[in-house]
């Protein structure tokens, strides 16, 4: 049985060096997103299919997948430059004389590389999304008895070969692992 006891979320600009296994250090281009709520990270896969029915009896004879999507959602509970810029797509934090400002702009495209480490005791799973984007955000609540939280949903986009993510494990129980293109 696997239990995701702890982990981390990372982000880097496109074309940064991708990890190729579960245990090597992340390239310095990756930034740790920081604290994540105790809900952890949720991976979701959804598909839409069109049913093709036969004329004889109206039976379903085939289903054609018309769309599919893989998303990862988590709630960051640390207010940092990285989190603010992910939550407010296209906006940048600037700091002058020790004071920071976030000029919030209308959201625009902001594709990046995302990664997650999931730790269960001595087992380590690493998930790498070579082309992803924050496509949904939740409301921010400023309240005295709760952490300021930033709900983020990342959509993983397919590469030229259709791959949307890579998963690596260090426990030796998987076979046929694929290495991402250089």
Short mmCIF file of C-alpha atoms in Angstrom, two decimals:
data_model
loop_
_atom_site.label_atom_id
_atom_site.label_comp_id
_atom_site.label_asym_id
_atom_site.label_seq_id
_atom_site.Cartn_x
_atom_site.Cartn_y
_atom_site.Cartn_z
CA UNK A 1 0.00 0.00 0.00
CA UNK A 2 1.26 3.48 -0.86
CA UNK A 3 0.57 6.48 1.32
CA UNK A 4 1.70 9.91 0.12
CA UNK A 5 3.20 11.06 3.39
CA UNK A 6 4.99 14.17 2.14
CA UNK A 7 6.41 15.75 -0.97
CA UNK A 8 7.03 18.96 -2.86
CA UNK A 9 5.93 20.86 -5.96
CA UNK A 10 8.35 22.53 -8.36
CA UNK A 11 8.11 24.89 -11.32
CA UNK A 12 10.55 26.06 -14.00
CA UNK A 13 10.48 28.05 -17.19
CA UNK A 14 10.03 26.16 -20.48
CA UNK A 15 13.13 24.50 -21.94
CA UNK A 16 14.70 23.94 -18.51
CA UNK A 17 16.50 20.62 -18.02
CA UNK A 18 14.01 17.86 -17.15
CA UNK A 19 14.78 15.25 -14.52
CA UNK A 20 15.13 11.69 -15.84
CA UNK A 21 14.69 9.71 -12.63
CA UNK A 22 13.17 9.90 -9.16
CA UNK A 23 16.28 10.63 -7.13
CA UNK A 24 18.62 13.12 -8.82
CA UNK A 25 18.53 16.69 -7.58
CA UNK A 26 16.22 19.05 -9.42
CA UNK A 27 18.00 21.34 -11.88
CA UNK A 28 18.70 24.79 -10.33
CA UNK A 29 16.18 26.29 -12.81
CA UNK A 30 13.37 24.69 -10.74
CA UNK A 31 11.86 26.58 -7.80
CA UNK A 32 10.18 24.81 -4.88
CA UNK A 33 6.60 26.13 -4.63
CA UNK A 34 6.75 25.90 -0.82
CA UNK A 35 4.22 24.67 1.70
CA UNK A 36 1.23 22.74 0.36
CA UNK A 37 -1.94 22.15 2.38
CA UNK A 38 -2.49 18.78 4.03
CA UNK A 39 -4.86 17.87 1.17
CA UNK A 40 -1.71 17.08 -0.85
CA UNK A 41 -1.70 16.88 -4.64
CA UNK A 42 -4.62 15.51 -6.64
CA UNK A 43 -4.01 13.92 -10.06
CA UNK A 44 -7.08 13.72 -12.31
CA UNK A 45 -7.62 12.16 -15.71
CA UNK A 46 -10.75 12.76 -17.70
CA UNK A 47 -11.91 11.69 -21.13
CA UNK A 48 -14.92 12.43 -23.25
CA UNK A 49 -16.10 9.68 -25.56
CA UNK A 50 -18.63 9.59 -28.34
CA UNK A 51 -20.71 6.43 -28.58
CA UNK A 52 -21.27 4.90 -31.98
CA UNK A 53 -24.48 2.88 -32.02
CA UNK A 54 -25.38 0.20 -34.48
CA UNK A 55 -28.54 0.56 -36.50
CA UNK A 56 -29.50 -2.97 -35.58
CA UNK A 57 -30.88 -2.72 -32.06
CA UNK A 58 -29.21 0.52 -31.04
CA UNK A 59 -26.34 -1.26 -29.28
CA UNK A 60 -23.11 0.63 -28.61
CA UNK A 61 -20.56 -0.90 -30.98
CA UNK A 62 -17.69 1.48 -30.37
CA UNK A 63 -16.59 4.46 -28.32
CA UNK A 64 -14.31 7.09 -29.81
CA UNK A 65 -12.33 9.26 -27.40
CA UNK A 66 -13.02 12.82 -28.48
CA UNK A 67 -10.94 14.58 -25.82
CA UNK A 68 -8.82 13.84 -22.79
CA UNK A 69 -7.17 15.88 -20.06
CA UNK A 70 -4.73 15.31 -17.21
CA UNK A 71 -4.65 17.81 -14.35
CA UNK A 72 -2.88 18.19 -11.04
CA UNK A 73 -4.37 20.30 -8.25
CA UNK A 74 -2.99 21.49 -4.93
CA UNK A 75 -3.34 24.37 -2.52
CA UNK A 76 -0.24 26.41 -1.78
CA UNK A 77 -0.27 27.85 1.73
CA UNK A 78 2.82 30.02 1.41
CA UNK A 79 2.67 33.55 0.03
CA UNK A 80 5.81 33.84 -2.07
CA UNK A 81 6.90 35.37 -5.36
CA UNK A 82 6.58 31.97 -7.06
CA UNK A 83 3.07 31.28 -5.75
CA UNK A 84 1.79 34.79 -6.47
CA UNK A 85 3.09 34.67 -10.05
CA UNK A 86 1.53 31.22 -10.61
CA UNK A 87 -1.82 32.30 -9.16
CA UNK A 88 -1.88 35.62 -11.06
CA UNK A 89 -0.80 34.35 -14.50
CA UNK A 90 1.25 36.85 -16.48
CA UNK A 91 1.89 39.07 -13.44
CA UNK A 92 5.34 39.64 -11.95
CA UNK A 93 6.55 40.59 -8.49
CA UNK A 94 9.15 43.35 -8.48
CA UNK A 95 11.20 44.37 -5.47
CA UNK A 96 12.92 47.72 -4.96
CA UNK A 97 14.65 48.88 -1.77
CA UNK A 98 13.31 45.83 0.08
CA UNK A 99 9.67 46.52 -0.81
CA UNK A 100 7.70 44.34 -3.22
CA UNK A 101 4.75 44.98 -5.45
CA UNK A 102 2.66 42.62 -7.57
CA UNK A 103 1.08 44.40 -10.51
CA UNK A 104 -1.84 42.08 -11.27
CA UNK A 105 -2.57 41.83 -14.99
CA UNK A 106 -5.31 40.11 -16.93
CA UNK A 107 -4.34 36.44 -17.22
CA UNK A 108 -2.55 35.37 -20.35
CA UNK A 109 -0.73 32.24 -21.48
CA UNK A 110 1.94 31.14 -19.01
CA UNK A 111 3.22 27.66 -19.84
CA UNK A 112 5.89 26.15 -17.65
CA UNK A 113 7.43 22.88 -16.55
CA UNK A 114 6.00 21.44 -13.33
CA UNK A 115 7.17 18.63 -11.12
CA UNK A 116 6.14 16.82 -7.97
CA UNK A 117 7.99 14.61 -5.53
CA UNK A 118 5.80 12.19 -3.58
CA UNK A 119 7.47 10.48 -0.65
CA UNK A 120 6.15 7.38 1.13
CA UNK A 121 8.67 6.24 3.70
CA UNK A 122 11.72 5.29 1.67
CA UNK A 123 9.78 5.14 -1.65
CA UNK A 124 9.96 8.12 -3.96
CA UNK A 125 7.74 8.91 -6.94
CA UNK A 126 8.60 11.86 -9.16
CA UNK A 127 6.08 13.30 -11.62
CA UNK A 128 7.30 15.65 -14.36
CA UNK A 129 4.98 17.72 -16.57
CA UNK A 130 7.13 19.03 -19.45
CA UNK A 131 4.43 21.44 -20.69
CA UNK A 132 1.83 22.63 -18.22
CA UNK A 133 -0.10 25.68 -17.23
CA UNK A 134 -2.18 26.88 -14.30
CA UNK A 135 -5.66 26.81 -15.84
CA UNK A 136 -7.84 27.18 -12.74
CA UNK A 137 -7.50 29.02 -9.46
CA UNK A 138 -9.72 29.09 -6.40
CA UNK A 139 -10.81 32.04 -4.33
CA UNK A 140 -8.37 33.58 -1.85
CA UNK A 141 -9.82 34.07 1.62
CA UNK A 142 -8.14 36.40 4.09
CA UNK A 143 -9.34 35.21 7.48
CA UNK A 144 -7.93 35.37 11.00
CA UNK A 145 -7.98 31.65 11.77
CA UNK A 146 -6.85 30.20 8.41
CA UNK A 147 -3.73 30.31 6.27
CA UNK A 148 -3.98 32.37 3.11
CA UNK A 149 -4.39 29.64 0.51
CA UNK A 150 -3.89 29.58 -3.26
CA UNK A 151 -5.76 26.78 -5.03
CA UNK A 152 -4.01 25.91 -8.28
CA UNK A 153 -4.98 23.45 -11.00
CA UNK A 154 -2.35 22.63 -13.61
CA UNK A 155 -3.30 21.20 -16.99
CA UNK A 156 -0.66 18.97 -18.60
CA UNK A 157 -0.42 19.51 -22.36
CA UNK A 158 0.73 16.75 -24.73
CA UNK A 159 4.11 16.88 -26.40
CA UNK A 160 4.72 15.95 -30.04
CA UNK A 161 4.54 12.23 -29.12
CA UNK A 162 1.37 12.65 -27.02
CA UNK A 163 3.12 12.39 -23.63
CA UNK A 164 1.61 14.69 -20.98
CA UNK A 165 3.69 13.60 -17.97
CA UNK A 166 6.44 11.27 -16.82
CA UNK A 167 6.36 9.28 -13.58
CA UNK A 168 9.52 7.87 -12.08
CA UNK A 169 9.89 5.52 -9.11
CA UNK A 170 12.97 4.51 -7.18
CA UNK A 171 11.62 1.31 -5.61
CA UNK A 172 12.35 -1.03 -8.54
CA UNK A 173 8.79 -2.27 -8.91
CA UNK A 174 8.16 -0.64 -12.28
CA UNK A 175 9.46 -1.83 -15.62
CA UNK A 176 9.60 -0.25 -19.05
CA UNK A 177 10.31 3.31 -17.82
CA UNK A 178 10.55 5.89 -20.60
CA UNK A 179 13.09 8.72 -20.62
CA UNK A 180 11.94 12.14 -21.82
CA UNK A 181 13.52 13.64 -24.92
CA UNK A 182 16.60 15.82 -24.37
#
